[in-house]
XYZ file of N, CA and C in Angstrom:
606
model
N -11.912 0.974 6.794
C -13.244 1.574 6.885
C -14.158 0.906 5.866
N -15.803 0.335 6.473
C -16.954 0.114 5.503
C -18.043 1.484 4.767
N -18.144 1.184 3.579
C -19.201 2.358 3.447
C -19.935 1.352 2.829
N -21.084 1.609 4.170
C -22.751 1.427 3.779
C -23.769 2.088 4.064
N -24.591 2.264 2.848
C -25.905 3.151 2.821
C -25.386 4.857 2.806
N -24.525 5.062 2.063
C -23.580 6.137 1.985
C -22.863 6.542 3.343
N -22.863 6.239 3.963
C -22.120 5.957 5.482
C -20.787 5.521 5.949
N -19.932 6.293 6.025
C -18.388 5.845 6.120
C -18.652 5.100 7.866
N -18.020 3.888 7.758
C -18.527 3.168 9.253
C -16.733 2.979 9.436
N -16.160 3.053 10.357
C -15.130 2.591 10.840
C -15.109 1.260 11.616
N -14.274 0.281 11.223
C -14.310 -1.011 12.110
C -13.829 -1.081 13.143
N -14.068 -1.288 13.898
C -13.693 -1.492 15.606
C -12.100 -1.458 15.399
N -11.374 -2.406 14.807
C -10.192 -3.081 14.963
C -9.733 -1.922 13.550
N -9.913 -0.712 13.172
C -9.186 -0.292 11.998
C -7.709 0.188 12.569
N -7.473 0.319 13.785
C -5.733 0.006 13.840
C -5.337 -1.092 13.913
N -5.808 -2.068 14.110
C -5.058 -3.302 13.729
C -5.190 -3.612 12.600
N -5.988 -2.914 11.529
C -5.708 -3.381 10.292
C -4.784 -2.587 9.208
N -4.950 -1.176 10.000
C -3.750 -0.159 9.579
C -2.926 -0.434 9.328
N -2.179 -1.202 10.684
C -1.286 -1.273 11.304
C 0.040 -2.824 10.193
N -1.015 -3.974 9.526
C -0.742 -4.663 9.357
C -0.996 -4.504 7.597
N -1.765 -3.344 7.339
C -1.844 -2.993 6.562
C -0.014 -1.812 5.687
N 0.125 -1.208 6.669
C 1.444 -0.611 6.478
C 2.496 -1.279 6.552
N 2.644 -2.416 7.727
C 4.139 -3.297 7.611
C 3.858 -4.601 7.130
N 3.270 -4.500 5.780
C 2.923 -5.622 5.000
C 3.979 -5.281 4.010
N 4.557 -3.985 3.417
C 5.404 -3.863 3.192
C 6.924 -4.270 3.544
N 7.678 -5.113 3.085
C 8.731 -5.291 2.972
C 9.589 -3.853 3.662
N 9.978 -3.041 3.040
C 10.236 -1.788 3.291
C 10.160 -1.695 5.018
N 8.865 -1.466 4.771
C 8.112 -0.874 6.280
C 8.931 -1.689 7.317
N 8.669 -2.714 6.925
C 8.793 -4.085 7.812
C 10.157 -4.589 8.427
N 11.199 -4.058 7.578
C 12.662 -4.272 7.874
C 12.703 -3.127 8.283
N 12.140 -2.006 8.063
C 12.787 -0.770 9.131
C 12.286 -0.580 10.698
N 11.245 -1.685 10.827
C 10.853 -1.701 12.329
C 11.326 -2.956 13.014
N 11.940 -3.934 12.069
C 12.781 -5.401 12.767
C 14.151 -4.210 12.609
N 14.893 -3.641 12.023
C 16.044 -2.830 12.733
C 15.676 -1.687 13.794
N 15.186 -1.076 13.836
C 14.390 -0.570 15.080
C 14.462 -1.257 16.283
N 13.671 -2.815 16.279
C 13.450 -3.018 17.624
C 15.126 -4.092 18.019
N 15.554 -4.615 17.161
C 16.741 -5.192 17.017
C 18.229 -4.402 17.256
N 18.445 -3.226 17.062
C 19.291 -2.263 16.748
C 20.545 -2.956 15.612
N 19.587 -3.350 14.453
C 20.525 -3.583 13.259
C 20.239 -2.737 12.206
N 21.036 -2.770 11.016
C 20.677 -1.886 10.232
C 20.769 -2.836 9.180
N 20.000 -3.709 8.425
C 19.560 -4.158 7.475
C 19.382 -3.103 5.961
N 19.529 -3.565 5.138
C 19.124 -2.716 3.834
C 18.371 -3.475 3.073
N 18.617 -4.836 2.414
C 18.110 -5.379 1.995
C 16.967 -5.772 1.881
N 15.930 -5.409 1.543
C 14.479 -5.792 2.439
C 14.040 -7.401 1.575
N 14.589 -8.006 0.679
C 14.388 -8.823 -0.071
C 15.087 -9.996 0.669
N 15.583 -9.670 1.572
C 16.336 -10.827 2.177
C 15.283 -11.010 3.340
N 13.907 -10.685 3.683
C 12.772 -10.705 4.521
C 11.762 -11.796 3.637
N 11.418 -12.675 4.227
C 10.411 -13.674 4.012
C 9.550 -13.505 4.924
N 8.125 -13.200 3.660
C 6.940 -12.888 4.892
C 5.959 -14.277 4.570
N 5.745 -14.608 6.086
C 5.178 -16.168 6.233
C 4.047 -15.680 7.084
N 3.389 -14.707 6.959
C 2.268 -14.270 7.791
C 0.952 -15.440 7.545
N 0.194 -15.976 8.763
C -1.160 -16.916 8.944
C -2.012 -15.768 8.198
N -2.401 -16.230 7.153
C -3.813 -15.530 6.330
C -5.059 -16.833 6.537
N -5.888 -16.090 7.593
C -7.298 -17.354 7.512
C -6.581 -18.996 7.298
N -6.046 -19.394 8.487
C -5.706 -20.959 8.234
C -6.989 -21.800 8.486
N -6.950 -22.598 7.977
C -8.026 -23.557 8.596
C -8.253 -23.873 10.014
N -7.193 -24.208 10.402
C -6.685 -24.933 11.153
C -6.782 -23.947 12.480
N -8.024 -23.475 13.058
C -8.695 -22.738 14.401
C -8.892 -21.343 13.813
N -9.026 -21.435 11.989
C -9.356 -20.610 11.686
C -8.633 -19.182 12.007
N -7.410 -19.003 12.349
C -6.036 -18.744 13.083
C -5.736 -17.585 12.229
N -5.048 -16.165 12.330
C -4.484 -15.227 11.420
C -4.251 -14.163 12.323
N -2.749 -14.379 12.233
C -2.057 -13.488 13.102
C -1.380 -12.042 12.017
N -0.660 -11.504 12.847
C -0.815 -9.873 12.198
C 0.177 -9.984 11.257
N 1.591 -10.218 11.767
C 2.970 -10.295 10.810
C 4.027 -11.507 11.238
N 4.164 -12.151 9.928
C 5.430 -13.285 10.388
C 6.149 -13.188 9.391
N 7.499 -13.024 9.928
C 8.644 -13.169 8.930
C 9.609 -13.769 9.253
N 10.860 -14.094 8.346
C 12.004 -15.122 8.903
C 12.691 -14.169 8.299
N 13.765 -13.644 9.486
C 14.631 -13.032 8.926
C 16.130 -13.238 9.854
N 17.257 -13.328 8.768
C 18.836 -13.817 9.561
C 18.545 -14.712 10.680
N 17.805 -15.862 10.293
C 17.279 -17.088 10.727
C 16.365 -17.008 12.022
N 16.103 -15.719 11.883
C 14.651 -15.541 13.008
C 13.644 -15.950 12.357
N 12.570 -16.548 13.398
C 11.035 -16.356 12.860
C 10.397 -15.468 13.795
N 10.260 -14.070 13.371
C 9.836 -12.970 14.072
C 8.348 -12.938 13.843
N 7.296 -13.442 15.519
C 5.872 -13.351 14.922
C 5.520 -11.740 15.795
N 4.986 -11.011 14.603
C 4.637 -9.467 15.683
C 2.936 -8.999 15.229
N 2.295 -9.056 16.849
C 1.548 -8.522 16.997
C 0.584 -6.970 17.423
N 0.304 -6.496 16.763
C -0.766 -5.238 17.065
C -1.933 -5.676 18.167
N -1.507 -4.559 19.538
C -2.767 -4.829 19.831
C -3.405 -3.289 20.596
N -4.714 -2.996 20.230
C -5.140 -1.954 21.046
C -5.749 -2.144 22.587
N -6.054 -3.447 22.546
C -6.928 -4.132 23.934
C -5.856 -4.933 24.737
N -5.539 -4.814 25.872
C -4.289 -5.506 26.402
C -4.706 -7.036 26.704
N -4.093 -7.839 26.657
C -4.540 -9.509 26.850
C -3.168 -10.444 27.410
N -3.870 -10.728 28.211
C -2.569 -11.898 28.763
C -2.858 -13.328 28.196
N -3.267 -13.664 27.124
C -3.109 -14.838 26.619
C -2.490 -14.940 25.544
N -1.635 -13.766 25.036
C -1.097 -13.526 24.074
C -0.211 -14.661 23.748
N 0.958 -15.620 25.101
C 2.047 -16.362 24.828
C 0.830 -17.427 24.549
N -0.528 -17.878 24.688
C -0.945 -19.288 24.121
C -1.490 -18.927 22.676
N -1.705 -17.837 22.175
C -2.069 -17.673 20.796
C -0.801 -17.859 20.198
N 0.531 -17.409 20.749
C 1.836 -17.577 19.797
C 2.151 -18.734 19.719
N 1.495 -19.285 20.885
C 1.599 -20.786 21.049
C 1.505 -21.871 19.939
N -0.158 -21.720 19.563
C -0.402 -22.440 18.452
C -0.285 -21.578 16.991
N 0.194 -19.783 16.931
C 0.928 -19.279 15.281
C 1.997 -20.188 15.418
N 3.581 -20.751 16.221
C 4.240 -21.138 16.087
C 4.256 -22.043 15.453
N 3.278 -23.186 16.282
C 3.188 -24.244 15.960
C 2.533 -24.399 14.431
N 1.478 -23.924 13.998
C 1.036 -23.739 12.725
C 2.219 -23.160 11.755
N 2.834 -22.439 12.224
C 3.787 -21.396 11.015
C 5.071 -23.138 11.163
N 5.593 -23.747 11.939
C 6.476 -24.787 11.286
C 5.865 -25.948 10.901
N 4.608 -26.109 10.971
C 4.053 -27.012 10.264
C 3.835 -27.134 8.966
N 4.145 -25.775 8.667
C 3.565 -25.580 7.100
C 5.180 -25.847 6.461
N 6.297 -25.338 7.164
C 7.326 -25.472 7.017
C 8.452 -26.667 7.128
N 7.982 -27.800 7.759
C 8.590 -28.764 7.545
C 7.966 -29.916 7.692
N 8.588 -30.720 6.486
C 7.883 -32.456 5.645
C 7.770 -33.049 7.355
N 6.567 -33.670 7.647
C 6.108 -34.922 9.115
C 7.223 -35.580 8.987
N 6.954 -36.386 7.746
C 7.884 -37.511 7.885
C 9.221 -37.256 8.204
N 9.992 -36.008 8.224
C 11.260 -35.422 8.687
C 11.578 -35.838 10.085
N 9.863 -35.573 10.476
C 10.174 -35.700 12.325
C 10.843 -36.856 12.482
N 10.526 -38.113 12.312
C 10.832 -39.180 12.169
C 12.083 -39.855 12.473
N 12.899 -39.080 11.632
C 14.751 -39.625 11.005
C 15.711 -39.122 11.805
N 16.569 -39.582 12.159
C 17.568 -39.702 13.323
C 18.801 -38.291 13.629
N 17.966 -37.363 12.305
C 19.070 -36.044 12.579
C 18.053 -35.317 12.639
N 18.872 -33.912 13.261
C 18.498 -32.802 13.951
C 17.499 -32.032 12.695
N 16.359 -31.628 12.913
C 15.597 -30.586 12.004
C 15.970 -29.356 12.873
N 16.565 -28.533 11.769
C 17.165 -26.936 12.277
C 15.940 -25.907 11.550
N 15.569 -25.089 13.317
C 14.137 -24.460 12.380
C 14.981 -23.148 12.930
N 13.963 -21.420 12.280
C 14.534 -20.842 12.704
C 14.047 -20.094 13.901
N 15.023 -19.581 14.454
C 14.773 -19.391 16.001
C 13.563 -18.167 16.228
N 12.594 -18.683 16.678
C 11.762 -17.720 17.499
C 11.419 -16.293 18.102
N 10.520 -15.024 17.837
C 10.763 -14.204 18.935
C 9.474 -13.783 18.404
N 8.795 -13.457 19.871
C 7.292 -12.914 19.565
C 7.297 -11.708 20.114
N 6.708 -10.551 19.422
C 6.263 -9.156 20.083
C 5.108 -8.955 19.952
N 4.713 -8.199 20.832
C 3.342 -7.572 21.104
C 3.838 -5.887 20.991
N 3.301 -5.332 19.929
C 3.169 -3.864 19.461
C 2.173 -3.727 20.341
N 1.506 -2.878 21.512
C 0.793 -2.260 22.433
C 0.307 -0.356 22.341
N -0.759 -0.413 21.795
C -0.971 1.180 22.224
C -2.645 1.671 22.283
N -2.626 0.924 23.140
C -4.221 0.751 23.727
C -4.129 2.280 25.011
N -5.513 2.278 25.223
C -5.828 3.822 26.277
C -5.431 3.242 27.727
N -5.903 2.013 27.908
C -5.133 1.199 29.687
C -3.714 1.634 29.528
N -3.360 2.284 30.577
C -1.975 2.359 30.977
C -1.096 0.882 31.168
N 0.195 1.193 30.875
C 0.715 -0.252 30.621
C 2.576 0.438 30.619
N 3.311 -0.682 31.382
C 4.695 -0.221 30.955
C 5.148 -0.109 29.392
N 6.481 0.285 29.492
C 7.298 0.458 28.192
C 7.262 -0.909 27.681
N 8.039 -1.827 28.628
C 8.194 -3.383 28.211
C 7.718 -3.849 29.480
N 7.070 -5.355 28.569
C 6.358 -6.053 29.693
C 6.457 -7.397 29.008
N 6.861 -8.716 29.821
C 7.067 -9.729 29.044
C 6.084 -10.781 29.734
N 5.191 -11.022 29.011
C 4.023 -12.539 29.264
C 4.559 -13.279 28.562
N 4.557 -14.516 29.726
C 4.986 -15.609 29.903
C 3.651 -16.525 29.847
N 3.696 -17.677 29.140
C 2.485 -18.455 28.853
C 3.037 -19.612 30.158
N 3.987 -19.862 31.128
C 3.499 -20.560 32.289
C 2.838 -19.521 33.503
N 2.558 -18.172 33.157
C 1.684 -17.415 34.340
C 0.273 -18.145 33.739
N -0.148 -18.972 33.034
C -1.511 -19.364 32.473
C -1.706 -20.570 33.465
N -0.581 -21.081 33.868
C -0.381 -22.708 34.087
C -1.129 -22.839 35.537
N -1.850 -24.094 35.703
C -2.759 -24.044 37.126
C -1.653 -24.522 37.844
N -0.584 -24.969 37.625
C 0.447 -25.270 38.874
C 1.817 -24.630 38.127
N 1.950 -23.880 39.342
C 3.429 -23.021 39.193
C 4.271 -24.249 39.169
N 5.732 -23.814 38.334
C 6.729 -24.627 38.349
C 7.879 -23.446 38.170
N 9.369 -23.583 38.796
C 10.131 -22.900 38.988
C 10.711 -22.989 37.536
N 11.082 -24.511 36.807
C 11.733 -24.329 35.639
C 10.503 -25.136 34.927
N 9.531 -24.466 34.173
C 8.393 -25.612 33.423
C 9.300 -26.002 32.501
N 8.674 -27.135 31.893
C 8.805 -28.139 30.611
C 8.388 -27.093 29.630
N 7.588 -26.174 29.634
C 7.492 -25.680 28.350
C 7.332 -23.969 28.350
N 7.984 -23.052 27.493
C 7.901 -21.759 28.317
C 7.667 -21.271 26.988
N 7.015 -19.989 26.458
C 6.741 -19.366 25.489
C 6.979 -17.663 26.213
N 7.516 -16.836 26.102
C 8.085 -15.754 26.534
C 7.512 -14.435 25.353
N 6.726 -13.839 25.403
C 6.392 -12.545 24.374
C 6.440 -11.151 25.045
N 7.262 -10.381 24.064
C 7.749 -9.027 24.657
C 6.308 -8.231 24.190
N 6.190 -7.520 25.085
C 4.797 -6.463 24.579
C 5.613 -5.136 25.165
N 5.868 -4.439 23.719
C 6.340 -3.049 24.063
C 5.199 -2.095 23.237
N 4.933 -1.137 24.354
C 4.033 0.269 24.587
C 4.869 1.497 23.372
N 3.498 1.240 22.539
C 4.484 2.376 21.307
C 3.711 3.610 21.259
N 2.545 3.732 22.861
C 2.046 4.978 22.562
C 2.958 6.135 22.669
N 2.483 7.531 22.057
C 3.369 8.423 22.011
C 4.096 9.278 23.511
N 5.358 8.884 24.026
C 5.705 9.148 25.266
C 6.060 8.048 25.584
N 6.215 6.849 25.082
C 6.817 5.681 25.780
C 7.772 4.788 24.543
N 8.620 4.614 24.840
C 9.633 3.809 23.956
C 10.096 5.066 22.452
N 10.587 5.881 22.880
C 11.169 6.862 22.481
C 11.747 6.948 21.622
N 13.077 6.275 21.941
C 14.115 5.681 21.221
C 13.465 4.459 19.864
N 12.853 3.885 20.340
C 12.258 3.392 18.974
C 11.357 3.696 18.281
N 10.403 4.675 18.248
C 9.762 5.180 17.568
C 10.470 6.284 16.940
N 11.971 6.757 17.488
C 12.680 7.233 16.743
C 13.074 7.104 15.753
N 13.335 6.140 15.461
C 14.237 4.916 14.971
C 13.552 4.231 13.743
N 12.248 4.170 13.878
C 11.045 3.752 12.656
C 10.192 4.922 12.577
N 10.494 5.801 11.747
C 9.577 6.992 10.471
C 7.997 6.607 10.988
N 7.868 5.240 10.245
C 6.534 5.050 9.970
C 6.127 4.795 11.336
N 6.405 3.490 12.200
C 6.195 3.332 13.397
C 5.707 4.954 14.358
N 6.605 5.781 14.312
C 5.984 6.833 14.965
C 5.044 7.877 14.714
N 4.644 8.121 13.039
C 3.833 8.315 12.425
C 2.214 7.743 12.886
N 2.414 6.185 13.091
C 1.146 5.842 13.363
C 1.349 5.878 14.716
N 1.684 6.038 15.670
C 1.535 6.566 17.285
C 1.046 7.710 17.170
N 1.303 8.616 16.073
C 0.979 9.995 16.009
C -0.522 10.025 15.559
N -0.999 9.404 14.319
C -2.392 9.132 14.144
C -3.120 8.453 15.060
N -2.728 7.485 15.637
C -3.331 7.072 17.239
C -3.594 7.831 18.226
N -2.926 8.279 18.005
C -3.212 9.582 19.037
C -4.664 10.433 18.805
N -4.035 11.050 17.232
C -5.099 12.049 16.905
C -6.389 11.446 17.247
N -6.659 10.001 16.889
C -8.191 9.449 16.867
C -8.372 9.848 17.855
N -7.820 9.147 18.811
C -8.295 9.098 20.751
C -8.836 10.875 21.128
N -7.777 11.421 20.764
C -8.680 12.322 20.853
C -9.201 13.400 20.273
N -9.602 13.601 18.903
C -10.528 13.862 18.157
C -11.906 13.374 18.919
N -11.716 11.936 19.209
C -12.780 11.303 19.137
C -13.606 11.340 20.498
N -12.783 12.564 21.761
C -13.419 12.380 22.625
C -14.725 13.763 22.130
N -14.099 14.410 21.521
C -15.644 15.690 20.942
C -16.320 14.998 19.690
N -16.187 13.702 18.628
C -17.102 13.619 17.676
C -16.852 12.296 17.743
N -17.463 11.787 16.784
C -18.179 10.321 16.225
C -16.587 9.780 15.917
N -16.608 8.382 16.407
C -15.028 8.006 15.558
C -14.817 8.255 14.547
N -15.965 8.277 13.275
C -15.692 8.231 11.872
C -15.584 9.523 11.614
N -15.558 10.376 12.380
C -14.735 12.048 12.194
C -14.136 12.040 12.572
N -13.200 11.468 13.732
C -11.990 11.269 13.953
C -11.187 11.050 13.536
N -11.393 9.919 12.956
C -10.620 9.312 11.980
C -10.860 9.800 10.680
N -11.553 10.421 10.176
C -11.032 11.272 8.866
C -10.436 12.536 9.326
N -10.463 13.178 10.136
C -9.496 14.311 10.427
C -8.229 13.909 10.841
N -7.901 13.153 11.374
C -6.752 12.295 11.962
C -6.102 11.809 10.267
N -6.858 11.454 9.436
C -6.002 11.104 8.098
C -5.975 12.666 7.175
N -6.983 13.434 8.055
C -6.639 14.264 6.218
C -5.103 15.458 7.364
């Protein structure tokens, strides 16, 4: 939230900043990669967070990236549903191992071992939408191909309250903020968002 001219203003996007705001935590953050994983991690220090903060490079900043038990887990918040989600992971990927391994590596005659991949889309926008839904960045492609040359695959699971159950079970906090999501939506169909959203927090 902005306050100007004594005016509490809410930003369009204040669940996506909530949102990235709470599993910026370490803590937070390993209890919703065991959640959607069904592991039980303790360690939260064994989590490396490699999150895009303002890159130069398309000016690029995605929500959460971490490498964890040789994943590079990139997870996104979104309230607005979008099917271009697999070409934005497209180029976080590509940016997040660039930063991560020497050019000149490419080069030399052995294998560069990176760590393996998985993109989510956190979903709890008002459009109805399944539990799980997986965009594929060759549904973008102007010519279908049965096996493309290049495939980028992102899970978008629905964490509004009533859908994916079992994992919002499973993460405290995760279902907590389905629960304040909620309240806004509808608080906010009788007042101003920015009463919504302070009744929804107090």
């Amino acid at each position: 939230m902005t306050e100007t001219k004594n005016e509490i203003r809410v930003a369009k996007n204040h669940k996506d900043r909530l949102f990235r705001m709470i599993f910026r935590e370490k803590k937070e953050l390993l209890s919703l990669y065991n959640a959607v994983n069904g592991t039980s991690y303790t360690n939260a220090e064994d989590l490396e967070i490699v999150t895009l903060e303002n890159a130069i490079y398309m000016n690029m900043k995605n929500d959460l990236a971490f490498i964890m038990d040789s994943y590079l887990n990139l997870y996104e918040h979104q309230s607005t549903y979008s099917p271009n989600m697999p070409l934005r992971d497209l180029f976080y990927i590509a940016k997040e191992l660039q930063g991560q391994i020497d050019h000149r590596d490419l080069y030399r005659n052995t294998l560069i071992k990176i760590p393996t991949p998985r993109f989510l889309v956190f979903y709890n926008g008002s459009e109805e939408q399944a539990e799980k839904k997986y965009l594929r960045l060759s549904d973008a492609f102007q010519k279908s191909m049965d096996a493309p040359d290049l495939e980028l695959v992102v899970t978008m699971l629905n964490i509004n309250l009533g859908k994916n159950r079992k994992l919002l079970e499973q993460c405290q906090t995760l279902k907590e903020y389905a629960i304040y999501v909620k309240k806004v939506r509808t608080y906010a169909k009788s007042m101003k968002v920015e009463e919504a959203v302070d009744r929804a927090v107090t």
